[in-house]
PDB file of C-alpha atoms and ligand atoms in Angstrom:
ATOM      1  CA  MET A   1      -0.008  -0.592  -0.316  1.00 46.00           C
ATOM      2  CA  CYS A   2       1.184   3.369  -0.471  1.00 48.00           C
ATOM      3  CA  HIS A   3       2.137   6.025   1.693  1.00 53.00           C
ATOM      4  CA  CYS A   4      -1.262   8.108   0.846  1.00 51.00           C
ATOM      5  CA  GLU A   5      -3.552   5.228   0.799  1.00 56.00           C
ATOM      6  CA  GLU A   6      -2.364   4.423   4.602  1.00 60.00           C
ATOM      7  CA  ARG A   7      -2.957   8.082   4.913  1.00 57.00           C
ATOM      8  CA  SER A   8      -6.403   8.411   4.455  1.00 70.00           C
ATOM      9  CA  ASP A   9      -7.644   5.472   5.314  1.00 72.00           C
ATOM     10  CA  ALA A  10      -6.233   6.416   9.128  1.00 66.00           C
ATOM     11  CA  ALA A  11      -7.567   9.581   8.253  1.00 65.00           C
ATOM     12  CA  LYS A  12     -11.182   8.125   7.334  1.00 61.00           C
ATOM     13  CA  ARG A  13     -10.847   6.360  10.873  1.00 63.00           C
ATOM     14  CA  LYS A  14     -10.584   9.551  13.031  1.00 61.00           C
ATOM     15  CA  ILE A  15     -13.803  10.825  10.345  1.00 58.00           C
ATOM     16  CA  GLU A  16     -15.576   7.470  12.131  1.00 63.00           C
ATOM     17  CA  THR A  17     -14.245   8.234  15.324  1.00 79.00           C
ATOM     18  CA  MET A  18     -14.392  11.227  16.409  1.00 91.00           C
ATOM     19  CA  LEU A  19     -17.536  12.610  17.473  1.00 96.00           C
ATOM     20  CA  ASN A  20     -18.290  16.999  16.962  1.00 97.00           C
ATOM     21  CA  LEU A  21     -21.349  18.473  17.331  1.00 98.00           C
ATOM     22  CA  ILE A  22     -22.421  22.120  16.826  1.00 98.00           C
ATOM     23  CA  PHE A  23     -25.192  22.928  19.426  1.00 98.00           C
ATOM     24  CA  PHE A  24     -27.081  25.433  17.505  1.00 96.00           C
ATOM     25  CA  GLY A  25     -30.196  28.152  17.990  1.00 95.00           C
ATOM     26  CA  PRO A  26     -31.488  31.786  19.932  1.00 95.00           C
ATOM     27  CA  PRO A  27     -29.687  33.037  22.994  1.00 91.00           C
ATOM     28  CA  GLY A  28     -32.218  31.679  25.580  1.00 89.00           C
ATOM     29  CA  VAL A  29     -32.903  28.378  24.743  1.00 93.00           C
ATOM     30  CA  GLY A  30     -30.852  26.046  27.043  1.00 91.00           C
ATOM     31  CA  LYS A  31     -27.940  25.272  24.251  1.00 94.00           C
ATOM     32  CA  GLY A  32     -24.984  25.415  27.681  1.00 95.00           C
ATOM     33  CA  THR A  33     -26.586  23.686  30.098  1.00 95.00           C
ATOM     34  CA  GLN A  34     -27.270  21.030  27.596  1.00 97.00           C
ATOM     35  CA  ALA A  35     -23.676  21.648  25.602  1.00 98.00           C
ATOM     36  CA  ALA A  36     -22.119  21.095  28.507  1.00 98.00           C
ATOM     37  CA  ARG A  37     -24.223  17.695  30.087  1.00 98.00           C
ATOM     38  CA  VAL A  38     -23.486  16.425  26.444  1.00 98.00           C
ATOM     39  CA  ALA A  39     -20.116  17.152  26.559  1.00 98.00           C
ATOM     40  CA  LYS A  40     -19.803  15.578  29.993  1.00 98.00           C
ATOM     41  CA  PHE A  41     -21.125  12.293  28.933  1.00 97.00           C
ATOM     42  CA  TYR A  42     -19.911  11.840  26.025  1.00 97.00           C
ATOM     43  CA  LYS A  43     -16.559  13.114  27.024  1.00 97.00           C
ATOM     44  CA  LEU A  44     -15.934  15.632  24.580  1.00 98.00           C
ATOM     45  CA  ILE A  45     -14.571  19.209  25.012  1.00 98.00           C
ATOM     46  CA  HIS A  46     -17.427  21.686  25.110  1.00 98.00           C
ATOM     47  CA  VAL A  47     -16.273  24.688  23.557  1.00 98.00           C
ATOM     48  CA  SER A  48     -18.209  27.673  24.578  1.00 98.00           C
ATOM     49  CA  THR A  49     -17.377  31.302  22.966  1.00 98.00           C
ATOM     50  CA  GLY A  50     -19.411  33.366  24.749  1.00 96.00           C
ATOM     51  CA  ASP A  51     -17.543  31.535  28.287  1.00 97.00           C
ATOM     52  CA  ILE A  52     -14.102  31.670  26.699  1.00 97.00           C
ATOM     53  CA  LEU A  53     -14.527  35.974  25.545  1.00 98.00           C
ATOM     54  CA  ARG A  54     -16.792  36.327  29.296  1.00 96.00           C
ATOM     55  CA  GLU A  55     -13.206  34.519  30.875  1.00 97.00           C
ATOM     56  CA  GLU A  56     -11.049  36.493  28.866  1.00 97.00           C
ATOM     57  CA  ILE A  57     -13.147  39.867  30.917  1.00 97.00           C
ATOM     58  CA  ARG A  58     -13.306  38.433  33.755  1.00 97.00           C
ATOM     59  CA  LEU A  59      -9.412  38.166  33.895  1.00 98.00           C
ATOM     60  CA  LYS A  60      -8.813  41.488  31.951  1.00 98.00           C
ATOM     61  CA  THR A  61      -7.079  40.264  29.499  1.00 97.00           C
ATOM     62  CA  ASP A  62      -6.288  42.257  26.021  1.00 96.00           C
ATOM     63  CA  LEU A  63      -9.247  40.230  24.206  1.00 96.00           C
ATOM     64  CA  GLY A  64     -11.118  40.276  26.793  1.00 97.00           C
ATOM     65  CA  MET A  65     -11.020  44.606  27.614  1.00 97.00           C
ATOM     66  CA  LYS A  66     -10.870  43.950  23.349  1.00 97.00           C
ATOM     67  CA  VAL A  67     -14.428  42.464  23.181  1.00 97.00           C
ATOM     68  CA  LYS A  68     -15.833  43.919  26.451  1.00 96.00           C
ATOM     69  CA  ASP A  69     -18.054  46.377  24.905  1.00 95.00           C
ATOM     70  CA  VAL A  70     -19.527  44.803  21.404  1.00 96.00           C
ATOM     71  CA  MET A  71     -20.323  41.599  24.025  1.00 93.00           C
ATOM     72  CA  ALA A  72     -22.413  44.216  26.320  1.00 89.00           C
ATOM     73  CA  ARG A  73     -24.246  45.869  23.295  1.00 88.00           C
ATOM     74  CA  GLY A  74     -25.102  42.085  22.511  1.00 88.00           C
ATOM     75  CA  GLU A  75     -23.572  42.503  19.518  1.00 94.00           C
ATOM     76  CA  LEU A  76     -21.258  39.608  17.675  1.00 97.00           C
ATOM     77  CA  VAL A  77     -17.648  39.816  18.353  1.00 98.00           C
ATOM     78  CA  SER A  78     -15.112  40.067  15.010  1.00 98.00           C
ATOM     79  CA  ASP A  79     -15.095  37.094  12.779  1.00 98.00           C
ATOM     80  CA  ASP A  80     -10.615  37.106  12.645  1.00 98.00           C
ATOM     81  CA  LEU A  81     -10.952  37.294  16.869  1.00 97.00           C
ATOM     82  CA  LEU A  82     -13.958  34.206  16.790  1.00 98.00           C
ATOM     83  CA  ILE A  83     -11.467  32.051  14.231  1.00 98.00           C
ATOM     84  CA  GLU A  84      -7.989  32.414  16.066  1.00 97.00           C
ATOM     85  CA  LEU A  85     -10.238  31.975  19.322  1.00 97.00           C
ATOM     86  CA  LEU A  86     -11.489  28.797  18.946  1.00 97.00           C
ATOM     87  CA  GLU A  87      -8.532  27.576  16.418  1.00 96.00           C
ATOM     88  CA  ASN A  88      -6.806  28.508  19.162  1.00 96.00           C
ATOM     89  CA  THR A  89      -8.894  26.587  21.680  1.00 96.00           C
ATOM     90  CA  CYS A  90      -9.070  23.489  19.914  1.00 95.00           C
ATOM     91  CA  SER A  91      -4.959  23.039  19.759  1.00 94.00           C
ATOM     92  CA  LYS A  92      -4.962  23.420  23.114  1.00 95.00           C
ATOM     93  CA  HIS A  93      -7.170  19.672  22.826  1.00 95.00           C
ATOM     94  CA  LYS A  94      -4.850  17.406  20.083  1.00 89.00           C
ATOM     95  CA  GLY A  95      -6.044  13.812  20.524  1.00 89.00           C
ATOM     96  CA  ALA A  96     -10.005  14.837  21.688  1.00 95.00           C
ATOM     97  CA  LYS A  97     -13.085  12.461  21.470  1.00 96.00           C
ATOM     98  CA  GLY A  98     -14.526  15.539  19.879  1.00 97.00           C
ATOM     99  CA  PHE A  99     -16.060  18.699  19.907  1.00 98.00           C
ATOM    100  CA  VAL A 100     -19.599  20.231  21.237  1.00 98.00           C
ATOM    101  CA  PHE A 101     -19.756  24.056  20.085  1.00 98.00           C
ATOM    102  CA  ASP A 102     -22.033  26.297  21.388  1.00 98.00           C
ATOM    103  CA  GLY A 103     -22.120  29.937  20.767  1.00 97.00           C
ATOM    104  CA  PHE A 104     -20.086  29.024  17.088  1.00 98.00           C
ATOM    105  CA  PRO A 105     -20.482  29.563  14.159  1.00 98.00           C
ATOM    106  CA  ARG A 106     -22.506  32.286  14.453  1.00 98.00           C
ATOM    107  CA  THR A 107     -21.811  34.297  10.882  1.00 98.00           C
ATOM    108  CA  LEU A 108     -21.714  32.156   7.527  1.00 98.00           C
ATOM    109  CA  ARG A 109     -18.007  33.363   8.119  1.00 98.00           C
ATOM    110  CA  GLN A 110     -17.625  31.206  11.330  1.00 98.00           C
ATOM    111  CA  ALA A 111     -18.855  28.757   9.609  1.00 98.00           C
ATOM    112  CA  GLU A 112     -17.155  28.148   6.130  1.00 98.00           C
ATOM    113  CA  ALA A 113     -14.097  29.012   8.709  1.00 98.00           C
ATOM    114  CA  LEU A 114     -14.871  25.759  10.763  1.00 98.00           C
ATOM    115  CA  ASP A 115     -15.295  23.438   7.767  1.00 97.00           C
ATOM    116  CA  GLU A 116     -12.502  24.102   6.935  1.00 97.00           C
ATOM    117  CA  MET A 117     -10.493  23.358   9.607  1.00 96.00           C
ATOM    118  CA  MET A 118     -12.389  19.989  10.280  1.00 95.00           C
ATOM    119  CA  ASN A 119     -11.218  19.076   6.345  1.00 94.00           C
ATOM    120  CA  ARG A 120      -7.490  20.537   7.293  1.00 93.00           C
ATOM    121  CA  GLN A 121      -7.469  18.234  10.221  1.00 89.00           C
ATOM    122  CA  ASP A 122      -9.210  14.968   8.349  1.00 90.00           C
ATOM    123  CA  CYS A 123     -12.124  15.363  10.759  1.00 93.00           C
ATOM    124  CA  LYS A 124     -16.304  16.422  10.249  1.00 95.00           C
ATOM    125  CA  VAL A 125     -19.184  17.998  12.357  1.00 97.00           C
ATOM    126  CA  ALA A 126     -21.488  15.152  12.651  1.00 96.00           C
ATOM    127  CA  LYS A 127     -24.336  16.755  13.504  1.00 97.00           C
ATOM    128  CA  VAL A 128     -25.987  20.366  14.056  1.00 98.00           C
ATOM    129  CA  ILE A 129     -28.393  20.158  17.381  1.00 98.00           C
ATOM    130  CA  ALA A 130     -30.902  23.237  17.493  1.00 97.00           C
ATOM    131  CA  LEU A 131     -33.176  23.540  20.052  1.00 97.00           C
ATOM    132  CA  GLU A 132     -36.151  24.791  19.230  1.00 96.00           C
ATOM    133  CA  VAL A 133     -38.134  26.979  21.930  1.00 94.00           C
ATOM    134  CA  PRO A 134     -41.542  28.990  21.204  1.00 93.00           C
ATOM    135  CA  ALA A 135     -40.153  33.152  20.960  1.00 88.00           C
ATOM    136  CA  GLU A 136     -42.759  34.370  24.112  1.00 89.00           C
ATOM    137  CA  GLU A 137     -40.999  31.560  25.903  1.00 91.00           C
ATOM    138  CA  LEU A 138     -37.767  32.370  24.986  1.00 90.00           C
ATOM    139  CA  LEU A 139     -38.142  36.042  25.816  1.00 87.00           C
ATOM    140  CA  ARG A 140     -39.709  34.584  29.480  1.00 89.00           C
ATOM    141  CA  ARG A 141     -36.176  32.406  29.763  1.00 88.00           C
ATOM    142  CA  LEU A 142     -33.901  35.791  28.773  1.00 88.00           C
ATOM    143  CA  VAL A 143     -35.146  38.731  30.990  1.00 86.00           C
ATOM    144  CA  ASN A 144     -35.923  36.144  34.310  1.00 87.00           C
ATOM    145  CA  ARG A 145     -31.309  34.695  33.702  1.00 83.00           C
ATOM    146  CA  ALA A 146     -31.142  38.739  33.489  1.00 81.00           C
ATOM    147  CA  ILE A 147     -32.805  39.112  36.879  1.00 81.00           C
ATOM    148  CA  GLU A 148     -31.103  36.120  37.930  1.00 83.00           C
ATOM    149  CA  GLN A 149     -27.658  36.111  37.601  1.00 75.00           C
ATOM    150  CA  GLY A 150     -27.003  40.091  37.275  1.00 73.00           C
ATOM    151  CA  ARG A 151     -25.868  39.535  33.125  1.00 66.00           C
ATOM    152  CA  THR A 152     -24.592  42.613  31.967  1.00 60.00           C
ATOM    153  CA  ASP A 153     -25.381  41.164  28.559  1.00 61.00           C
ATOM    154  CA  ASP A 154     -28.968  40.640  29.325  1.00 63.00           C
ATOM    155  CA  THR A 155     -31.029  44.184  29.355  1.00 82.00           C
ATOM    156  CA  VAL A 156     -33.908  44.312  27.482  1.00 83.00           C
ATOM    157  CA  GLU A 157     -33.171  45.954  25.182  1.00 84.00           C
ATOM    158  CA  VAL A 158     -29.572  43.862  25.006  1.00 86.00           C
ATOM    159  CA  ILE A 159     -31.570  40.874  24.360  1.00 88.00           C
ATOM    160  CA  LYS A 160     -33.596  42.452  21.996  1.00 88.00           C
ATOM    161  CA  ASN A 161     -30.435  43.580  20.205  1.00 89.00           C
ATOM    162  CA  ARG A 162     -29.539  39.434  20.533  1.00 90.00           C
ATOM    163  CA  LEU A 163     -32.180  38.491  19.401  1.00 92.00           C
ATOM    164  CA  ILE A 164     -32.274  40.635  16.098  1.00 94.00           C
ATOM    165  CA  ILE A 165     -28.854  40.407  15.158  1.00 96.00           C
ATOM    166  CA  TYR A 166     -29.483  35.904  16.094  1.00 96.00           C
ATOM    167  CA  ARG A 167     -32.208  36.334  13.341  1.00 96.00           C
ATOM    168  CA  ASN A 168     -30.014  38.134  11.351  1.00 97.00           C
ATOM    169  CA  TYR A 169     -26.184  36.581  11.133  1.00 97.00           C
ATOM    170  CA  THR A 170     -26.701  33.198  12.674  1.00 97.00           C
ATOM    171  CA  GLN A 171     -30.495  32.011  11.407  1.00 96.00           C
ATOM    172  CA  PRO A 172     -29.321  31.923   7.968  1.00 97.00           C
ATOM    173  CA  LEU A 173     -26.795  28.921   8.606  1.00 98.00           C
ATOM    174  CA  ILE A 174     -29.437  26.894   8.966  1.00 98.00           C
ATOM    175  CA  GLU A 175     -29.856  26.575   5.168  1.00 98.00           C
ATOM    176  CA  PHE A 176     -26.127  26.124   4.776  1.00 98.00           C
ATOM    177  CA  TYR A 177     -26.360  23.180   7.621  1.00 98.00           C
ATOM    178  CA  LYS A 178     -29.361  21.875   6.030  1.00 98.00           C
ATOM    179  CA  LYS A 179     -27.960  21.238   2.660  1.00 98.00           C
ATOM    180  CA  LYS A 180     -24.963  19.548   3.894  1.00 97.00           C
ATOM    181  CA  GLY A 181     -28.205  17.307   5.124  1.00 97.00           C
ATOM    182  CA  ILE A 182     -26.445  17.063   9.018  1.00 97.00           C
ATOM    183  CA  PHE A 183     -29.097  19.409  10.962  1.00 97.00           C
ATOM    184  CA  VAL A 184     -31.537  18.522  13.329  1.00 97.00           C
ATOM    185  CA  GLY A 185     -34.355  20.212  15.691  1.00 97.00           C
ATOM    186  CA  VAL A 186     -35.192  19.505  19.029  1.00 97.00           C
ATOM    187  CA  PRO A 187     -37.887  20.561  20.975  1.00 95.00           C
ATOM    188  CA  GLY A 188     -36.260  22.455  23.386  1.00 94.00           C
ATOM    189  CA  VAL A 189     -39.143  22.883  26.077  1.00 93.00           C
ATOM    190  CA  GLY A 190     -39.739  20.472  29.001  1.00 93.00           C
ATOM    191  CA  THR A 191     -37.324  19.329  31.625  1.00 95.00           C
ATOM    192  CA  ILE A 192     -33.361  19.645  31.851  1.00 95.00           C
ATOM    193  CA  GLU A 193     -34.035  16.202  31.649  1.00 96.00           C
ATOM    194  CA  ASP A 194     -36.043  15.175  29.119  1.00 96.00           C
ATOM    195  CA  VAL A 195     -34.414  17.588  26.458  1.00 97.00           C
ATOM    196  CA  PHE A 196     -30.677  15.501  26.802  1.00 97.00           C
ATOM    197  CA  ALA A 197     -32.720  11.892  26.896  1.00 97.00           C
ATOM    198  CA  SER A 198     -34.033  13.099  23.273  1.00 97.00           C
ATOM    199  CA  LEU A 199     -30.150  15.014  22.253  1.00 97.00           C
ATOM    200  CA  CYS A 200     -29.211  11.889  23.449  1.00 96.00           C
ATOM    201  CA  ASN A 201     -31.526  10.204  21.132  1.00 95.00           C
ATOM    202  CA  VAL A 202     -30.740  12.336  18.297  1.00 96.00           C
ATOM    203  CA  ILE A 203     -26.572  11.548  18.864  1.00 96.00           C
ATOM    204  CA  ASP A 204     -26.899   7.504  19.343  1.00 94.00           C
ATOM    205  CA  ASN A 205     -29.203   7.243  16.265  1.00 88.00           C
ATOM    206  CA  ARG A 206     -26.464  10.066  13.823  1.00 83.00           C
ATOM    207  CA  TYR A 207     -25.723   7.330  11.374  1.00 78.00           C
TER     208      TYR A 207
HETATM  209  P1  AMP B   1     -23.261  33.865  24.802  1.00 68.84           P
HETATM  210  O1  AMP B   1     -22.948  33.306  25.874  1.00 68.84           O
HETATM  211  O2  AMP B   1     -23.125  32.470  23.429  1.00 68.84           O
HETATM  212  O3  AMP B   1     -24.332  34.244  23.988  1.00 68.84           O
HETATM  213  O4  AMP B   1     -22.308  34.899  24.071  1.00 68.84           O
HETATM  214  C1  AMP B   1     -22.371  35.958  24.558  1.00 68.84           C
HETATM  215  C2  AMP B   1     -21.687  37.070  23.401  1.00 68.84           C
HETATM  216  O5  AMP B   1     -20.527  36.680  23.682  1.00 68.84           O
HETATM  217  C3  AMP B   1     -22.494  37.323  22.573  1.00 68.84           C
HETATM  218  O6  AMP B   1     -23.485  38.108  22.398  1.00 68.84           O
HETATM  219  C4  AMP B   1     -21.284  37.657  21.734  1.00 68.84           C
HETATM  220  O7  AMP B   1     -21.613  39.006  21.901  1.00 68.84           O
HETATM  221  C5  AMP B   1     -20.258  36.540  21.882  1.00 68.84           C
HETATM  222  N1  AMP B   1     -19.768  35.807  20.908  1.00 68.84           N
HETATM  223  C6  AMP B   1     -19.746  34.312  21.522  1.00 68.84           C
HETATM  224  N2  AMP B   1     -19.549  33.713  20.824  1.00 68.84           N
HETATM  225  C7  AMP B   1     -19.279  34.449  19.395  1.00 68.84           C
HETATM  226  C8  AMP B   1     -19.456  34.264  17.901  1.00 68.84           C
HETATM  227  N3  AMP B   1     -19.470  32.681  17.311  1.00 68.84           N
HETATM  228  N4  AMP B   1     -19.071  35.305  17.216  1.00 68.84           N
HETATM  229  C9  AMP B   1     -19.735  36.314  17.329  1.00 68.84           C
HETATM  230  N5  AMP B   1     -19.375  36.751  18.656  1.00 68.84           N
HETATM  231  C10 AMP B   1     -19.597  35.969  19.697  1.00 68.84           C
END
């Protein structure tokens, strides 16, 4: 067997064995909670770009200072910064069984960059799982979260802004992933346990 055939066999095995998932949906849909549970259960690395950026702000790093105001307004941080952040984060976990991406990608450019990154590493995204919650319930959850956590990025105006930005920039990715045949919607209402069970069902029957 020639060397390139050996390499392509190894690449194929990696694609088959690694489990990369994208958790998709508007702010407040419960992505973070479920992504963390799924990552723990399937022993995957949970990559929440929102959490990483909030930690950068807490530590007052250069990156944190750069993104602070944009995040406080509920706007999107630049694609360049996010793509670099994601590549750096993933490169720290070489040999991982897979990743649960939570809050990334949020734009077409980010989705294309993720594809390129996956291709470069002989990996792929197995499923894009969208949690689906009715709009009124979403707003109610976001307002409650703002009150409970005192999240400065969650005042009512900012919440509305985040939902508009989601609709304009992130929602169009649904078509992008539907065309690839990897998009699946899961009801995000019910107990955390119920939603988790539906997610496991989708993940276990992903082939
Ligand atoms: P999240 O916790 O995922 O809702 O993210 C909180 C905030 O972080 C967002 O409102 C954005 O300002 C920023 N952010 C997180 N992920 C991204 C991303 N993929 N692209 C651009 N901005 C992001």
